[in-house]
Coordinates of C-alpha atoms in Angstrom, one line a residue:
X1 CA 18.0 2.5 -3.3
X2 CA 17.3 -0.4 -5.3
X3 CA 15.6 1.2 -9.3
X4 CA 15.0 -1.6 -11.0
X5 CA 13.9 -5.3 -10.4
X6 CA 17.2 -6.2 -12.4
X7 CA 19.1 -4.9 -9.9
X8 CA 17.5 -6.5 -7.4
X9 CA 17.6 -10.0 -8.9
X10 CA 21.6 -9.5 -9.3
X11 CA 21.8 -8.6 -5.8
X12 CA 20.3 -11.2 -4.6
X13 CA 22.0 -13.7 -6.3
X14 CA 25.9 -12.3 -5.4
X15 CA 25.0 -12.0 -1.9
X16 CA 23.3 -15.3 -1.5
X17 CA 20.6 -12.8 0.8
X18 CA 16.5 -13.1 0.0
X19 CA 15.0 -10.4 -1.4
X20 CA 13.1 -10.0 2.0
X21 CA 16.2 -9.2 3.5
X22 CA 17.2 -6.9 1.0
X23 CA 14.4 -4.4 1.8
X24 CA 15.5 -4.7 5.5
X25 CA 18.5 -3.5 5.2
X26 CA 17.3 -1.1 2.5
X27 CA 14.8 0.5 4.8
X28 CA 17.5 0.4 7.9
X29 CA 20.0 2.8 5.4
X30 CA 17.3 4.7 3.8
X31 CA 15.1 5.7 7.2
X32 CA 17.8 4.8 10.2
X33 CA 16.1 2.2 11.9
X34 CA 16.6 -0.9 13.1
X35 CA 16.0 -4.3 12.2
X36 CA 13.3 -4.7 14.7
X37 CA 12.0 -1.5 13.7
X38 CA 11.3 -2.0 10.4
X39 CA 9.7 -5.6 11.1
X40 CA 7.6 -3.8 13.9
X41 CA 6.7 -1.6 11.5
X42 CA 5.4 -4.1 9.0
X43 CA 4.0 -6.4 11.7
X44 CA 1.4 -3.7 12.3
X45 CA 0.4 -3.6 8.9
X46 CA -0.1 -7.5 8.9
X47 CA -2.3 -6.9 11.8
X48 CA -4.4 -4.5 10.1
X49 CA -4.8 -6.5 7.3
X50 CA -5.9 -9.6 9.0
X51 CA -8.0 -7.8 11.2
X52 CA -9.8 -6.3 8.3
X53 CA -10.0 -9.8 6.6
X54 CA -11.6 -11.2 9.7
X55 CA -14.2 -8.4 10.0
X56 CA -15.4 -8.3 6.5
X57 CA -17.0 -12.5 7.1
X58 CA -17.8 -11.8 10.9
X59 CA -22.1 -11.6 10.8
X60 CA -23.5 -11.0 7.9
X61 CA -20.5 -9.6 6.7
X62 CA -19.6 -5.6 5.8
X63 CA -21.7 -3.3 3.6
X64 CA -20.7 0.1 2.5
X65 CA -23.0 3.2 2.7
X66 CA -23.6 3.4 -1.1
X67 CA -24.7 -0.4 -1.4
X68 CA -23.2 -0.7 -4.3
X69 CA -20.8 -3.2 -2.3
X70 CA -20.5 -5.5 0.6
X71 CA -21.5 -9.1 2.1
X72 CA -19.8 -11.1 -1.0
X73 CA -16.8 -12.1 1.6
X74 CA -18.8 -13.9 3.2
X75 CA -21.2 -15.3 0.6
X76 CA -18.1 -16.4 -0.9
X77 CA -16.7 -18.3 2.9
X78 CA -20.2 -20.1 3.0
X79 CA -19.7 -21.3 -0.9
X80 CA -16.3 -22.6 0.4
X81 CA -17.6 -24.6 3.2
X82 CA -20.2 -26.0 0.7
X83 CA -16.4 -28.3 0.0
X84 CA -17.9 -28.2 -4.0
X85 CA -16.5 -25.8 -5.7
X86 CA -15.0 -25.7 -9.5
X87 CA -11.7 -23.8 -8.2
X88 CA -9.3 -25.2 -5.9
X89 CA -10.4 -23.8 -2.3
X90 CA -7.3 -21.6 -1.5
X91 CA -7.2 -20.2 -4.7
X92 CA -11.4 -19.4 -3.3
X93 CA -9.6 -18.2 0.2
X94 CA -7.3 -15.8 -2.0
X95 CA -10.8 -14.2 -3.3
X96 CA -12.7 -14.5 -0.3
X97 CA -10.1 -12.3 1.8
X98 CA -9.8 -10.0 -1.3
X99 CA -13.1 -9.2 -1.6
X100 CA -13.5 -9.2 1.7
X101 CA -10.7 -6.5 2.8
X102 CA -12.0 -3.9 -0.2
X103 CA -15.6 -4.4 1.5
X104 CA -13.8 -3.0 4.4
X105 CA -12.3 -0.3 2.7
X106 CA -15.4 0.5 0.7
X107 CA -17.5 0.6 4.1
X108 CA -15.1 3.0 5.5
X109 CA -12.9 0.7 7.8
X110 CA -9.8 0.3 8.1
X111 CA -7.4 -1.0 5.8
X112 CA -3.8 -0.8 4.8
X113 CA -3.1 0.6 1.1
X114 CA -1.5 -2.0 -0.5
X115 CA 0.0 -0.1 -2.7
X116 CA -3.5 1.7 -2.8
X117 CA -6.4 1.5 -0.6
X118 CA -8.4 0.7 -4.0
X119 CA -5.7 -2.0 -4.3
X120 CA -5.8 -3.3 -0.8
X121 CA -7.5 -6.7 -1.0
X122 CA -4.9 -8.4 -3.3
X123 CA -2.0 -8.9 -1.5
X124 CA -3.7 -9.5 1.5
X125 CA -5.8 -11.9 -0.1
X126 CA -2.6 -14.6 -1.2
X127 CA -1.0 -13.8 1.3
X128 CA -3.1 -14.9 3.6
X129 CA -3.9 -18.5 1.2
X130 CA -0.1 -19.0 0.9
X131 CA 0.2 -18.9 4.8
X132 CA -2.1 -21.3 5.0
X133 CA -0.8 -23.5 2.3
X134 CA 2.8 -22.9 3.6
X135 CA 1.8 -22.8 7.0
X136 CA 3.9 -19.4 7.4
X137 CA 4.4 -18.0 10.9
X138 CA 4.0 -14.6 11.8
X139 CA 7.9 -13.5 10.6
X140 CA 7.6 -15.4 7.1
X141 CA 4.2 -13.3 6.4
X142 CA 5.7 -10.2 7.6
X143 CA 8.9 -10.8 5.3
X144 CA 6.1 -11.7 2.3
X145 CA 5.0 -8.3 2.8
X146 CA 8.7 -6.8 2.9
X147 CA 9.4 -8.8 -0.5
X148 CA 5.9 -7.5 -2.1
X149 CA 7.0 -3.5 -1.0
X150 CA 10.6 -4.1 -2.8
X151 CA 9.0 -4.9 -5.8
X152 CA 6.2 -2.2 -5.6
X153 CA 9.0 0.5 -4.7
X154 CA 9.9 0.1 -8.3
X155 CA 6.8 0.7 -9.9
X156 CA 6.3 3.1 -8.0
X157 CA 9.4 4.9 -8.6
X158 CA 9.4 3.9 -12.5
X159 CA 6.0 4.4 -13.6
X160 CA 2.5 5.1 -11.3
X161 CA 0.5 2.9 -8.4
X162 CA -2.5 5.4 -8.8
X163 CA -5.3 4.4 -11.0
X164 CA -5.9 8.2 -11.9
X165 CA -2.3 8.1 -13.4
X166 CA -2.4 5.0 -14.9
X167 CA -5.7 3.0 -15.1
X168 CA -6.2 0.0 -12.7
X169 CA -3.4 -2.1 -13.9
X170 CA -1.1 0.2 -12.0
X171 CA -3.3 -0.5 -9.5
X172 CA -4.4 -4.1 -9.3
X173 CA -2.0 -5.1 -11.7
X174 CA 0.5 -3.8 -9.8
X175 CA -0.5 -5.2 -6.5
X176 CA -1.5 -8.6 -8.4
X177 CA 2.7 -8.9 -9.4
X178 CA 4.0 -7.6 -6.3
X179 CA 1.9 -10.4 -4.0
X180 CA 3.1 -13.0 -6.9
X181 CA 6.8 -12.0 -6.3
X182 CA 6.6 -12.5 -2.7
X183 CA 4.7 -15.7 -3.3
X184 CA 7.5 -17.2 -5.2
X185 CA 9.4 -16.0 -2.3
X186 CA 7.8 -17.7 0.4
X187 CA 7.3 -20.8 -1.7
X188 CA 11.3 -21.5 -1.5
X189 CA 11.6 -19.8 -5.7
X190 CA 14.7 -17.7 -6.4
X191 CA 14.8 -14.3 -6.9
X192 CA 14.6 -14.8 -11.0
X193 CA 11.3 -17.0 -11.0
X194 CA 10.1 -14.2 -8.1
X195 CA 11.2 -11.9 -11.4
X196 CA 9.2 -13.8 -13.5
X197 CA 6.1 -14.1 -11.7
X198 CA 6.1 -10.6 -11.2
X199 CA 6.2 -9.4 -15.2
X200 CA 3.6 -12.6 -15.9
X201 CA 1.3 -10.7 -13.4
X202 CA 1.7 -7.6 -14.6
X203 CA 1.8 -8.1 -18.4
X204 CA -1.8 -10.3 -17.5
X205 CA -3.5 -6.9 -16.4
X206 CA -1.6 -4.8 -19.1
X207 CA -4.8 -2.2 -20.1
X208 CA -6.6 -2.6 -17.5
X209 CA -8.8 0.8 -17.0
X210 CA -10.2 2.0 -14.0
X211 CA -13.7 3.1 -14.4
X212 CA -15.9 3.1 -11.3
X213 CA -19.0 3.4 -10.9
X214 CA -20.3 6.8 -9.9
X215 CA -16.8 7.5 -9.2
X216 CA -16.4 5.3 -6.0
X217 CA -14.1 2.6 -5.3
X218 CA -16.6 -0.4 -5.1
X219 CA -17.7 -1.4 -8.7
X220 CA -16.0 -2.8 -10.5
X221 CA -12.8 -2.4 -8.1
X222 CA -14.1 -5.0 -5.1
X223 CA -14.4 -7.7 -7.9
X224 CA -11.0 -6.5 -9.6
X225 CA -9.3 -7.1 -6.3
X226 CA -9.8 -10.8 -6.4
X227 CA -8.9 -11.3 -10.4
X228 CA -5.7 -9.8 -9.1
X229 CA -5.7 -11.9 -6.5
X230 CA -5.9 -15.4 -8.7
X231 CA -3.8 -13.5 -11.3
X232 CA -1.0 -13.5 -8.8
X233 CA -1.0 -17.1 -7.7
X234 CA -1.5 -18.2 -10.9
X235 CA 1.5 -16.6 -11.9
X236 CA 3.8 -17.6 -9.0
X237 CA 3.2 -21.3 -10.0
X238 CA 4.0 -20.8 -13.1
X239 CA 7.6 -19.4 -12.3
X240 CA 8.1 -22.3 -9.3
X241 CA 7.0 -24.5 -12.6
X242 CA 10.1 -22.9 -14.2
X243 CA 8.2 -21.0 -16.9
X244 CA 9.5 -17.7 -17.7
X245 CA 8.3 -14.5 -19.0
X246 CA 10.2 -13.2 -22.4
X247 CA 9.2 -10.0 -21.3
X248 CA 11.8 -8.9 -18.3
X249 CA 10.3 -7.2 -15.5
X250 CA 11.6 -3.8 -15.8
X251 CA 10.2 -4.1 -20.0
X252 CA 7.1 -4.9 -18.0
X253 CA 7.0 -1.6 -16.0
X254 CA 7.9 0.5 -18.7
X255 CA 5.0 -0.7 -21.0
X256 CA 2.7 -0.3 -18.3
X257 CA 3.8 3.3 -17.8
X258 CA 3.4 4.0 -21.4
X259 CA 0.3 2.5 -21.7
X260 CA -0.7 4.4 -18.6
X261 CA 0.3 7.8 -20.1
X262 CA -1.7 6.7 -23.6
X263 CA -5.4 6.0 -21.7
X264 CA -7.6 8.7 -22.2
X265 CA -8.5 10.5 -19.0
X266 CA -12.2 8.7 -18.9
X267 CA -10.6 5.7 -18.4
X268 CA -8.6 7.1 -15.8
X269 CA -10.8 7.3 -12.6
X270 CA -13.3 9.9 -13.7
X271 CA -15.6 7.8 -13.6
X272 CA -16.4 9.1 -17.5
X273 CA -15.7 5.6 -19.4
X274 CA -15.9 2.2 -19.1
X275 CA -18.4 0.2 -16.8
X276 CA -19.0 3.9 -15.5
X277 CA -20.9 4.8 -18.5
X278 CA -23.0 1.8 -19.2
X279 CA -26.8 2.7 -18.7
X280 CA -26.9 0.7 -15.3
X281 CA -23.7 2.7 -14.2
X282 CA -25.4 6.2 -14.9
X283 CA -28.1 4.7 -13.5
X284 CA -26.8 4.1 -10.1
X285 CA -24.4 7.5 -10.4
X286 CA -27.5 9.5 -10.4
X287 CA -28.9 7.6 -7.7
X288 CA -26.7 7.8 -5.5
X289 CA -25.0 11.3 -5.9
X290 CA -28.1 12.7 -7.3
X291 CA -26.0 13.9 -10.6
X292 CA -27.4 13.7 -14.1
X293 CA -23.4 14.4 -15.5
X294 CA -20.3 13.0 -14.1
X295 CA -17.8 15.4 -12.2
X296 CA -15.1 16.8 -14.5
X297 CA -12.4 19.0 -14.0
X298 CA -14.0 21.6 -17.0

């Protein structure tokens, strides 16, 4: 099993094979299956995620129980069609499916946890603008996805995915340099600029805290999810640009994990710091869970 991006990069240059394909056969010696198994397997998430996508703009859009959340998937889809907008309109696609698939998630749909479900509009979000811009068929999207898990496999085995571990860059950030790998990927980059777009991502989000909003995974995650998304494409240009991160990949981890380790505990998913704790955010906890202190684990 691959355990570290370095390794990964070298393999992919001595055998000539993508890093797409590298996962497949990873996953064929680590689990037993087959080829087609494992591209079965990630063909139904690609469903789920499209199909979540597509729900959150169908209508008037999803809303979650709370209201804290919902309906900005497809505000965002209407400003598109407007054809006057300041950002470049797959960039606005990115963000609209972003948004859109954590609405999902939020209103207690189905999603697939990407690498967390409070992560799951990100890669879902470029991926779905690159496939567009690429005009990707079905395969090329499903090996995007195989390319984004490689990378995520090792943050997840070298530092933390979960925002109570580590904050929200180990969740957004995470998800916003594994969809930027894959993008370079699928844009025809090598595995070193997919390398380098990764660690740009990452390092972009270094810090980041997680700190929601009476504890749920709506504000300010939803909105998180598409800064993640625009990090990520944003990044994978600048490697297919040929500009390169000093900091390598596996550097890029490790700081994260440290600076995970260093973030006090209310900014940590207690829903204790942060946005959590602003007046409006104590505000809208006690309105909605009836609580005039957050939950702790005293």
């Amino acid at each position: 099993m691959y355990m570290s991006i370095k390794e990964i990069v070298e393999a992919s240059k001595e055998t000539g094979k993508s890093l797409s394909q590298l996962m497949i056969e990873q996953e064929m010696e680590v689990t037993g299956a087959s080829k087609e198994e494992v591209l079965e397997g990630m063909r139904n998430h690609l469903h789920t995620m499209q199909q979540a996508a597509d729900q959150s703009v169908e209508g008037e859009g999803v809303h979650s129980p709370t209201g804290l959340s919902g309906g900005d998937a497809i505000k965002m889809l209407k400003y598109r069609q407007k054809g006057k907008t300041l950002s470049d309109d797959r960039m606005l696609k990115a963000v609209q499916d972003a948004l859109g698939t954590n609405e999902v998630n939020a209103a207690m749909g189905v999603i697939c946890a990407t690498p967390t479900a409070g992560a799951s509009g990100t890669i879902p979000g470029v991926l779905f603008s690159v496939a567009e811009t690429l005009d990707l068929d079905e395969e090329q999207q499903i090996r995007f996805l195989l390319t984004s898990a490689l990378f995520g496999m090792v943050v997840a085995n070298n530092a933390m995915i979960a925002g109570a571990v580590g904050g929200c860059q180990a969740e957004v950030g995470s998800a916003s340099a594994m969809a930027a790998a894959a993008a370079v990927e699928a844009a025809g980059g090598t595995a070193e600029q997919s390398s380098h777009a990764f660690s740009t991502a990452l390092g972009n989000l270094l810090g980041l805290v997680c700190d929601p909003v009476a504890g749920l995974v709506e504000v300010p995650c939803v909105k998180r999810n598409a800064v993640g998304a625009g990090n990520a494409l944003i990044a994978a240009d600048m490697a297919l640009a040929g500009i390169e991160n000093i900091i390598p990949a596996d550097e890029t981890i490790e700081a994260m994990r440290k600076i995970g380790r260093q973030m006090p505990q209310e900014l940590r998913e207690t829903g204790l710091g942060g946005t959590a704790a602003t007046p409006t955010g104590i505000r809208l906890r006690e309105q909605i869970l009836g609580q005039t202190e957050p939950l702790t684990d005293d």
